[in-house]
Short mmCIF file of C-alpha atoms and ligand atoms in Angstrom, two decimals:
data_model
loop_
_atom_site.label_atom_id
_atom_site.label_comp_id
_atom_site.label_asym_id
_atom_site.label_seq_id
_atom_site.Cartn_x
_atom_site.Cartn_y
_atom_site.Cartn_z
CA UNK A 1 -7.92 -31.59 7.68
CA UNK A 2 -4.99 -29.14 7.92
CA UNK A 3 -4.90 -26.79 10.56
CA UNK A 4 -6.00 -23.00 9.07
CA UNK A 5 -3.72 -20.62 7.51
CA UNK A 6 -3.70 -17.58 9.47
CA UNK A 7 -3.62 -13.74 7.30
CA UNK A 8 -3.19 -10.85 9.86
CA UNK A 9 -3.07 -7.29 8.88
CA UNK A 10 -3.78 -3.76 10.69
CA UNK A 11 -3.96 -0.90 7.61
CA UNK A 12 -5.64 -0.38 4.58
CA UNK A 13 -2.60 -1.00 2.51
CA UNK A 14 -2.28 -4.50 4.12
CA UNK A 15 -5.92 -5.57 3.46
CA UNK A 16 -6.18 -4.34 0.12
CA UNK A 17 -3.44 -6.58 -1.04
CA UNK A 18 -4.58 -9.89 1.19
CA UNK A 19 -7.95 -9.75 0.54
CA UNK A 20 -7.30 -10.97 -3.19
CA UNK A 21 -5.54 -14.06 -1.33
CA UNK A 22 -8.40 -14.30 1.00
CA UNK A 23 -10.87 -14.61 -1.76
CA UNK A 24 -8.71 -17.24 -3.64
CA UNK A 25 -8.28 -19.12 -0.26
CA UNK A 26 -12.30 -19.23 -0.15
CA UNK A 27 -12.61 -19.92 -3.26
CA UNK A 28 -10.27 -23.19 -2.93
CA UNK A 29 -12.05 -24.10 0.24
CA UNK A 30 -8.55 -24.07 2.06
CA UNK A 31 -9.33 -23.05 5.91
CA UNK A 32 -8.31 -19.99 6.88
CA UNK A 33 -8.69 -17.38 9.96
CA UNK A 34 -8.01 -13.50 9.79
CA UNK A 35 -6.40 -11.39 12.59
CA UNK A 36 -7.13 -7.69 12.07
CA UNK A 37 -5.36 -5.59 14.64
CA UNK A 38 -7.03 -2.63 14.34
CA UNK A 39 -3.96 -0.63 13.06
CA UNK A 40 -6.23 1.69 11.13
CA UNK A 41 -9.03 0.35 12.50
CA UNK A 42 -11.55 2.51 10.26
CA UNK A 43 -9.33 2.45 6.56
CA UNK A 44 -9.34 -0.91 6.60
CA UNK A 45 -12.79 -2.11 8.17
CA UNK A 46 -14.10 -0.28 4.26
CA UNK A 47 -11.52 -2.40 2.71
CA UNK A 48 -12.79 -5.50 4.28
CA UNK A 49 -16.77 -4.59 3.56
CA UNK A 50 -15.60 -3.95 -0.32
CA UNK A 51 -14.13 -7.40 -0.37
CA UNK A 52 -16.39 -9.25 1.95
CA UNK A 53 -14.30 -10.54 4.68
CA UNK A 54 -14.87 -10.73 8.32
CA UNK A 55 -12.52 -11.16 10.93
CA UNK A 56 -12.02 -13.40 13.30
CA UNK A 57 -10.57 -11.89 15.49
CA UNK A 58 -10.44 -7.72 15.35
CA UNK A 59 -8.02 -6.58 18.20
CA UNK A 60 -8.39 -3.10 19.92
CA UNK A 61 -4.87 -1.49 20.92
CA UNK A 62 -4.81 1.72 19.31
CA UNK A 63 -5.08 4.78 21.34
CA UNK A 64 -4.54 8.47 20.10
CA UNK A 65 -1.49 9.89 18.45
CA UNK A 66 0.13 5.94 19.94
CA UNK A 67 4.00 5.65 18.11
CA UNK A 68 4.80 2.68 16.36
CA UNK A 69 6.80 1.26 19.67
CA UNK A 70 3.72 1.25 21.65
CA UNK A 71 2.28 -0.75 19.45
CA UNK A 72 4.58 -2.95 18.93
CA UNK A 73 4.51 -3.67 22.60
CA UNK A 74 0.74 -4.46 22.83
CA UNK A 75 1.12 -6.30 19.73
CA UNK A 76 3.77 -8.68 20.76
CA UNK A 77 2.23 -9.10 24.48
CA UNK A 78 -1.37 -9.93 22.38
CA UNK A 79 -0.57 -12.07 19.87
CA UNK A 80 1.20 -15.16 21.12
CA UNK A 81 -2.62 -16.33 22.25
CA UNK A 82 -3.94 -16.36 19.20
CA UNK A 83 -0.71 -17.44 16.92
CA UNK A 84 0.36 -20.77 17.91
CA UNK A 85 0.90 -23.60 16.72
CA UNK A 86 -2.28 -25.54 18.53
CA UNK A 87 -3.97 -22.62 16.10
CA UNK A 88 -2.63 -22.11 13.00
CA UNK A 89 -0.12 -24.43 10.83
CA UNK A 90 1.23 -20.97 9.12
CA UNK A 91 1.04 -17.30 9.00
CA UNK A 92 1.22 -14.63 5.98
CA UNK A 93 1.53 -11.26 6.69
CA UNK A 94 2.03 -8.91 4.14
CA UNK A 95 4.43 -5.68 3.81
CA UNK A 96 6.61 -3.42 6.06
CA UNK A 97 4.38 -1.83 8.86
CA UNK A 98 4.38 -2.33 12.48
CA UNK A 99 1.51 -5.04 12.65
CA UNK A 100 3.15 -7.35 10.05
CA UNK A 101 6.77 -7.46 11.98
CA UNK A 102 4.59 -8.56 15.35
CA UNK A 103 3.16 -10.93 13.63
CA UNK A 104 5.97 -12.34 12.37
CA UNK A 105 8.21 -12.05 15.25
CA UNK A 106 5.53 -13.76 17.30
CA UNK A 107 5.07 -16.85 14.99
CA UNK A 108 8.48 -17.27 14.12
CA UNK A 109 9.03 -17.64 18.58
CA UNK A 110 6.18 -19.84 18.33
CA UNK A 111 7.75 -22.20 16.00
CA UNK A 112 4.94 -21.37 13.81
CA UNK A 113 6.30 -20.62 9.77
CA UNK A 114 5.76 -17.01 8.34
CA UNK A 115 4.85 -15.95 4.45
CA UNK A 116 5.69 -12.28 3.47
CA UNK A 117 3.82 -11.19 0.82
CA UNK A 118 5.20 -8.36 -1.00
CA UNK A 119 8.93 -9.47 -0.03
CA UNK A 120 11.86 -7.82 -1.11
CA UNK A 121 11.43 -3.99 -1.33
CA UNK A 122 14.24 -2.16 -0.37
CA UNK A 123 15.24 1.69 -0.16
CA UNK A 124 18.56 0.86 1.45
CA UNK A 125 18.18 4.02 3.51
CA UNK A 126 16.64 3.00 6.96
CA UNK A 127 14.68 6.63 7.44
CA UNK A 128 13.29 6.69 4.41
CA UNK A 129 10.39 5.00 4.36
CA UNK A 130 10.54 5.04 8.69
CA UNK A 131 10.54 2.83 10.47
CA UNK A 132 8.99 0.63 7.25
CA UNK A 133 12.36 0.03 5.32
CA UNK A 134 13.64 -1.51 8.77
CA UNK A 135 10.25 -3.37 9.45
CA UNK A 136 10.20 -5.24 6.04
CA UNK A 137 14.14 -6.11 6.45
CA UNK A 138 13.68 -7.90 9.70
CA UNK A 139 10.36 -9.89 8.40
CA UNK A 140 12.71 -11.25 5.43
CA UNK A 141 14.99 -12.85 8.18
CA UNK A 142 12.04 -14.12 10.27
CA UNK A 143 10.39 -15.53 7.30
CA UNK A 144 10.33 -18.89 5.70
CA UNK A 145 8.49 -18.38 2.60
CA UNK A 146 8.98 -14.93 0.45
CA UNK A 147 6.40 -13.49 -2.38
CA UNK A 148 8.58 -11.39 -4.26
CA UNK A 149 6.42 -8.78 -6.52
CA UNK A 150 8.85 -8.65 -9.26
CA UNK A 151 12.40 -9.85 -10.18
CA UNK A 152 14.15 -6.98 -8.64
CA UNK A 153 12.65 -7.86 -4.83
CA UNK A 154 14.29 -11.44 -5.81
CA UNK A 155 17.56 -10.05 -6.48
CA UNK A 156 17.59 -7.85 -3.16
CA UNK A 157 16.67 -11.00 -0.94
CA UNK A 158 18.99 -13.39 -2.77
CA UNK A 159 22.01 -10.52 -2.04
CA UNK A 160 20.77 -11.14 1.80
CA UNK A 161 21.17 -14.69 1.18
CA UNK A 162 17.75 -15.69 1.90
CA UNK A 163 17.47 -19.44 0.71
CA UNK A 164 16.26 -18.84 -3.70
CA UNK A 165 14.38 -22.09 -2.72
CA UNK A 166 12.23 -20.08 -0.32
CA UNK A 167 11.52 -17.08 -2.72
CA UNK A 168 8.51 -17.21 -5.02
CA UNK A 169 8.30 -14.19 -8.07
CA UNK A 170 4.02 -13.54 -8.05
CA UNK A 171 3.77 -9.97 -8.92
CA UNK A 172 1.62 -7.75 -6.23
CA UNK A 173 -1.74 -8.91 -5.40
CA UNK A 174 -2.34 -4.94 -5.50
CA UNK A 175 -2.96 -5.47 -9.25
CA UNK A 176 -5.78 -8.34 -8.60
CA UNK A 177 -7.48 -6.12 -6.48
CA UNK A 178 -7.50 -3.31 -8.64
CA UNK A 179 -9.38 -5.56 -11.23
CA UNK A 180 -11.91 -6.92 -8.74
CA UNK A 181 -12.92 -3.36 -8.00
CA UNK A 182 -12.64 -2.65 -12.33
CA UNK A 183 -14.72 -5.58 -12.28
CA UNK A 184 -17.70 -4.30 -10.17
CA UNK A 185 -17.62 -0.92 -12.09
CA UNK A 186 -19.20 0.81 -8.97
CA UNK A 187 -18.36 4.26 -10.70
CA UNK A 188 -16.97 5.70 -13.83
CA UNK A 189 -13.97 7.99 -14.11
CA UNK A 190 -16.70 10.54 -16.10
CA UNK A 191 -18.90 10.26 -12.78
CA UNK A 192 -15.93 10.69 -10.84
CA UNK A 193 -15.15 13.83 -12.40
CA UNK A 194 -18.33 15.69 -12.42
CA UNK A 195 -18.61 14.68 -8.80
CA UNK A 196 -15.57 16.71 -8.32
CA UNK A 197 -16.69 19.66 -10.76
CA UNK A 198 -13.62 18.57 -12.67
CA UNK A 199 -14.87 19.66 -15.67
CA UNK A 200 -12.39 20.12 -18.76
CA UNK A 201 -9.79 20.87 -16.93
CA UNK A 202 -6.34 18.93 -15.79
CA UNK A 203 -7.28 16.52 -12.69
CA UNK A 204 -4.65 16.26 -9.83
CA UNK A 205 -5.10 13.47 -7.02
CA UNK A 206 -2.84 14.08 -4.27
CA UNK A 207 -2.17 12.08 -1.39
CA UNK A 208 0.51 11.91 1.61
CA UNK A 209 0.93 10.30 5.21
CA UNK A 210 4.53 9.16 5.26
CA UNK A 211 6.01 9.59 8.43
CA UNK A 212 9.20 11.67 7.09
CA UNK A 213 7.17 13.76 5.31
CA UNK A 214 5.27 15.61 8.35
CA UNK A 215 6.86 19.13 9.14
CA UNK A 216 8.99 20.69 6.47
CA UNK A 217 8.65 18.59 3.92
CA UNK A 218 4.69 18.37 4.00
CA UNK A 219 5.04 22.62 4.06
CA UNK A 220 6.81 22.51 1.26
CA UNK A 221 4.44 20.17 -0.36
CA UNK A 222 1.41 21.79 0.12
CA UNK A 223 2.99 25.52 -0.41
CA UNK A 224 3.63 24.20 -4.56
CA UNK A 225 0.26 22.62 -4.29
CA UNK A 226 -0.86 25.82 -3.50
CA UNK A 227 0.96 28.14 -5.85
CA UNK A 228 0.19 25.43 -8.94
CA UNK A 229 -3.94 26.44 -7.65
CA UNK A 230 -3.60 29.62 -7.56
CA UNK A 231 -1.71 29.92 -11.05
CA UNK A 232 -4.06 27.69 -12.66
CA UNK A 233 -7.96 28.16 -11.76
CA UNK A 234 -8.78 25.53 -14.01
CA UNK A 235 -6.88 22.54 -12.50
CA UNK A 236 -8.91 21.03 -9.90
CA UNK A 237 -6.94 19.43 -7.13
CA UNK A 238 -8.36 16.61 -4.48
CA UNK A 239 -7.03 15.65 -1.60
CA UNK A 240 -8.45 12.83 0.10
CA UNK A 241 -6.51 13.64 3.66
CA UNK A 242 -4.79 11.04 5.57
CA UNK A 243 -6.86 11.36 9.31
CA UNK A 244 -3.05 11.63 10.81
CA UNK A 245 -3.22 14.31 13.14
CA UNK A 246 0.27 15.50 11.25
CA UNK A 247 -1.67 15.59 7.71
CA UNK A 248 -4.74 17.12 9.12
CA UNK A 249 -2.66 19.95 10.84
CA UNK A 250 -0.63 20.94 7.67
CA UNK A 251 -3.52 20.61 5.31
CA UNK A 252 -5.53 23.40 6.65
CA UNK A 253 -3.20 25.65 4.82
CA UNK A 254 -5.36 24.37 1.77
CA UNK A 255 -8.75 24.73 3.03
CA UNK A 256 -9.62 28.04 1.33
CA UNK A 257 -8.39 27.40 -1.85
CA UNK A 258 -11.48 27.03 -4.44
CA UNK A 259 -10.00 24.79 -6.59
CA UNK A 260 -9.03 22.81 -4.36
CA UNK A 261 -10.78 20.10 -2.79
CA UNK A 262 -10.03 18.61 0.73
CA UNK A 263 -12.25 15.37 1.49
CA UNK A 264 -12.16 12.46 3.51
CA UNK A 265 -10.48 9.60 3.38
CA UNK A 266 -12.59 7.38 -0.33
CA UNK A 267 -13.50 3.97 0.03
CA UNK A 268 -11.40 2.00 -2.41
CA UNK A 269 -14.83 1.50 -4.90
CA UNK A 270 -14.21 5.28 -5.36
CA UNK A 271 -10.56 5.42 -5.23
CA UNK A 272 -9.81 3.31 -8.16
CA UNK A 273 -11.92 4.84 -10.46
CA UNK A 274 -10.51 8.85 -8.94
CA UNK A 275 -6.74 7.43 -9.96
CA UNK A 276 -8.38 6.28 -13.44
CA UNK A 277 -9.92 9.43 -13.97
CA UNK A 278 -7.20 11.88 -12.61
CA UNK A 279 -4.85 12.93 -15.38
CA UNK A 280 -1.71 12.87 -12.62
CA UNK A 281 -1.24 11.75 -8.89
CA UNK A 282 1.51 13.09 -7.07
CA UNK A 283 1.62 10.81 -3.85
CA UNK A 284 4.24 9.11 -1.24
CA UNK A 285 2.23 6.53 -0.91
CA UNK A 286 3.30 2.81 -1.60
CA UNK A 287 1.00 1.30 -2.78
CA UNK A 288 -0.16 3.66 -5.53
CA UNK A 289 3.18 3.78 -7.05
CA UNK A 290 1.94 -0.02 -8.14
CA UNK A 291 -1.78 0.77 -8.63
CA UNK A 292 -0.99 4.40 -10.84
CA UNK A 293 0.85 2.00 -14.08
CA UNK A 294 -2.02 -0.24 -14.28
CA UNK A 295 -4.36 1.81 -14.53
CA UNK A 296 -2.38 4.49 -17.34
CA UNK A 297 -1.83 7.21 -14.90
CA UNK A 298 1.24 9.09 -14.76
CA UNK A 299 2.63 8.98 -10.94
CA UNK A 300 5.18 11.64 -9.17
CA UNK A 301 6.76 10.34 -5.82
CA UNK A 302 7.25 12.94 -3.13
CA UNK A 303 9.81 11.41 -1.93
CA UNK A 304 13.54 11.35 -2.43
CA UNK A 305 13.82 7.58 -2.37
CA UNK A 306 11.85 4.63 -3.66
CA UNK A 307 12.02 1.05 -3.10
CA UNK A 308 9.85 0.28 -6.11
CA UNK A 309 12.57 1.44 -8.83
CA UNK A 310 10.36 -0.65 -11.48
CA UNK A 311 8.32 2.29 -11.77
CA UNK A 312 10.85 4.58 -12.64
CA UNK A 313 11.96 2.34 -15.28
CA UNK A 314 8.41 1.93 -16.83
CA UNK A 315 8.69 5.43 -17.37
CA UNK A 316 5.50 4.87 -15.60
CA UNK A 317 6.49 7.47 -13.11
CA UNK A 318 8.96 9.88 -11.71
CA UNK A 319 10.74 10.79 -7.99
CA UNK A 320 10.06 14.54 -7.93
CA UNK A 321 11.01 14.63 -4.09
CA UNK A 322 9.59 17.27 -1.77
CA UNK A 323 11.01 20.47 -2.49
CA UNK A 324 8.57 23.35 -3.18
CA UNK A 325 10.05 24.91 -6.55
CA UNK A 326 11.10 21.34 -8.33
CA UNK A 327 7.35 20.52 -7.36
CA UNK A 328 5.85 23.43 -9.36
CA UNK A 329 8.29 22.85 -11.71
CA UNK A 330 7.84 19.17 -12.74
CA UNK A 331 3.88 19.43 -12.51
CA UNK A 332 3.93 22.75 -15.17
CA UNK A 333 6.47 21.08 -17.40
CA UNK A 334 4.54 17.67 -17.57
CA UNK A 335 1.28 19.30 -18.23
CA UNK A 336 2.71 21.49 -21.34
CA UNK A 337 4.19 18.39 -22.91
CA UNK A 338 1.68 15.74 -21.22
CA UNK A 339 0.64 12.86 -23.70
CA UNK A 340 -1.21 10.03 -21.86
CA UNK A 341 0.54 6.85 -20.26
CA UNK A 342 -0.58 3.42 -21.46
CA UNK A 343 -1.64 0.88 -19.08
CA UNK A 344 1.35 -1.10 -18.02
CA UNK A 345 1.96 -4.36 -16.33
CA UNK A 346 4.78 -3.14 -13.95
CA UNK A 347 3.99 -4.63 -10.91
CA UNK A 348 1.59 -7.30 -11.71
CA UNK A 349 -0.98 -8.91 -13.64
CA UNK A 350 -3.65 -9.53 -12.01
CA UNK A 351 -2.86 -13.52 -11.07
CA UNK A 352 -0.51 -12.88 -8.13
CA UNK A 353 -3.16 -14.74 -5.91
CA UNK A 354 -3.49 -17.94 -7.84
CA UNK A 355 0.48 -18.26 -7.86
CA UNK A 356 0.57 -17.22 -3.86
CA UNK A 357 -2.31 -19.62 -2.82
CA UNK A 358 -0.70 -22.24 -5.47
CA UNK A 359 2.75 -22.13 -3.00
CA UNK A 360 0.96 -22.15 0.24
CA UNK A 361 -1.13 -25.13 -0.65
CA UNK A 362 2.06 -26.87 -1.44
CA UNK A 363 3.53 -25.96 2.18
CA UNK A 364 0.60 -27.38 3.72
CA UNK A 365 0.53 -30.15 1.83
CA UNK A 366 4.74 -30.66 2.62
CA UNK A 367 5.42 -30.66 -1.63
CA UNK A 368 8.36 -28.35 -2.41
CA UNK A 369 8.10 -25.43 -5.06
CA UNK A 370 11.20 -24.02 -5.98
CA UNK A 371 11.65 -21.21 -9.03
CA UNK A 372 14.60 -20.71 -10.72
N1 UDP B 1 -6.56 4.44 -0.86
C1 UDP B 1 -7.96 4.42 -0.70
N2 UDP B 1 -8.62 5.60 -0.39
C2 UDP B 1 -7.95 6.78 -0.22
C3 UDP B 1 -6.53 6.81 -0.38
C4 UDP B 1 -5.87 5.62 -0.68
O1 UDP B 1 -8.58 3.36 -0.84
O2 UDP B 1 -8.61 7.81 0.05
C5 UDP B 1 -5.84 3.19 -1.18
C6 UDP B 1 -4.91 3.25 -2.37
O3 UDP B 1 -5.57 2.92 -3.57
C7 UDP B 1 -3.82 2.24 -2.03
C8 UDP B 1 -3.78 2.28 -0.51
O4 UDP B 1 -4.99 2.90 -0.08
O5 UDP B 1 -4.14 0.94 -2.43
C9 UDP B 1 -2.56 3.05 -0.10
O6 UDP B 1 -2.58 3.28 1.21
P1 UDP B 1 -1.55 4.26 1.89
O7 UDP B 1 -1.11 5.29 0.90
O8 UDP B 1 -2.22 4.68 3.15
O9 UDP B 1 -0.35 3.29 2.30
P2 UDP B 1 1.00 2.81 1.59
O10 UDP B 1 0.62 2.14 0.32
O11 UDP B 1 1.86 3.99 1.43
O12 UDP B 1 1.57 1.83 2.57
#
């Protein structure tokens, strides 16, 4: 028998889009072993009990308010005894944060290969996202096999001359997990809403962690958040808050606003169906810049960059940036000529982990897949 195929991840983001490759590994009775690292130890623990997957090995290095750089330091001193090659014939890690770059710094010095999953995204502005843009460069040069969501992450590793042999196009496994949790129908957008006393009214889901955002830009944020509340009682606007002592800090500006709702961080069963329901999500989050088209909802990006252009050109969504007035502005405007979006394939449909787990067998195995 081969040796296992190793999947390590640390945040929610990360687990959400391996578990759908975890379940297909299972379900093709290829071994596998799972390193969580206990980046967001609690986000993604609820990811894994949604999916059903237990770790092997859950590591415990995160202190209070720790910086990226620590660690990276406790990552890269812990990992090399459980990623070898006496372990593991390969490893997949998945994205651009600081647990995926350890692990594959650490297999690629111990001659063991690396998968990225999710290869290819690029802002071409190294602050923004920071440190991720930098983080998901270096894994393309440590890596020897390369998911690319769409055709666009193919182009920008092919300009950085990564091998086209070595580059598989799969879509985002994002999209297959959105349709397990579709699937299960654990709640219904209606459910959702009255939950939320959303009533008749316009539904806003608004989410934000990113590291550039804190200070200023998270003011400015929450100040047009605020004004849009206050102009229009019968919007109701949730906020499930990021636990980063940044967001928590800046977000008790909104606390005493009635229609708005502050709440803690949703398990994904409930998250899916809240982005379903909402009628827009303004968010600088990743990963629901992919989830917001397939499911019909439109999506503004604070932000003033985005390595996921595909949504823009979808139509799908829009880069409204951070700045107070252009906020108000953009959310008004779209809600007096709002029709609603249709679901769109933009990132994926749903079979990313059949065509991932399809490559990898073939790498055990030593037969070569190439794509045009
Ligand atoms: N998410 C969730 N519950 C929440 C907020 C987000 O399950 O209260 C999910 C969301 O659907 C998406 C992922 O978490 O799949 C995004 O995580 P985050 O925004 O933290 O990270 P990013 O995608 O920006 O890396």
């Amino acid at each position: 028998m081969s040796k296992p195929i190793t999947i390590l991840f640390g945040t929610r983001p990360e687990a959400i889009k391996l578990a759908p490759i975890i379940l297909e590994l299972k379900k093709q009775n290829i071994p596998y072993r799972v390193i969580h690292t206990g980046q967001h130890l609690e986000l993604a623990e609820q990811i894994l009990s949604a999916f059903d997957i237990t770790p092997d090995h859950r590591l415990k290095l995160m202190t209070e308010a720790q910086q990226p750089l620590d660690l990276l330091q406790k990552l890269l001193s812990t990992l090399p005894d459980l990623i070898a090659p006496d372990h593991t014939g390969l490893l997949i890690v998945q994205g651009d944060t600081t647990s995926a770059l350890a692990g594959a710094l650490t297999a690629h010095h111990q001659k063991v290969k690396v998968a990225h999953l999710e290869a290819g995204l690029r802002s071409y502005d190294r602050m923004q996202p920071f440190p991720e843009e930098s983080n998901r460069t270096l894994i393309s040069h440590l890596a020897d096999l390369h998911f690319a969501p769409t055709a666009g992450a193919r182009h920008n590793l092919l300009a950085e001359n990564i091998d086209p042999d070595t580059i598989h196009v799969t879509g985002n496994s994002v999209v297959d997990a959105l349709h397990f949790i579709l699937d299960q129908a654990f709640v219904t957008p209606g459910e959702i809403r009255q939950k939320y006393d959303a009533g008749e009214g316009k539904l806003i889901l608004l989410t934000t962690h990113r590291r550039e955002n804190f200070g200023k830009p998270l003011e400015e944020i929450f100040g047009a958040i605020r004004d849009i509340a206050e102009e229009h009682p019968e919007y109701t606007i949730l906020l499930p808050s990021h636990p980063n002592p940044n967001v928590q800090q800046a977000v008790k500006a909104l606390r005493q606003i009635p229609n708005i709702h502050v709440i803690d961080p949703l398990t994904y069963e409930e998250f899916v169906p809240l982005m379903a329901a909402a009628d827009l999500i303004l968010t600088d989050s990743g990963g629901i810049q992919e989830e917001a088209p397939a499911l019909g909802t439109p999506v503004f990006v604070l932000r003033n960059k985005t390595e996921r252009p595909e949504l823009l050109d979808s139509g799908a969504g829009k880069l409204i940036g951070t700045n107070k007035a252009r906020i108000i502005e953009e959310v008004t405007s779209h809600f007096r000529r709002h029709q609603a979006n249709e679901r769109l394939e933009v990132f994926g449909d749903g079979h990313t982990a059949e065509r991932v787990v399809r490559v990898l067998k073939a790498e055990v195995l030593g037969i070569k897949i190439t794509q045009p």
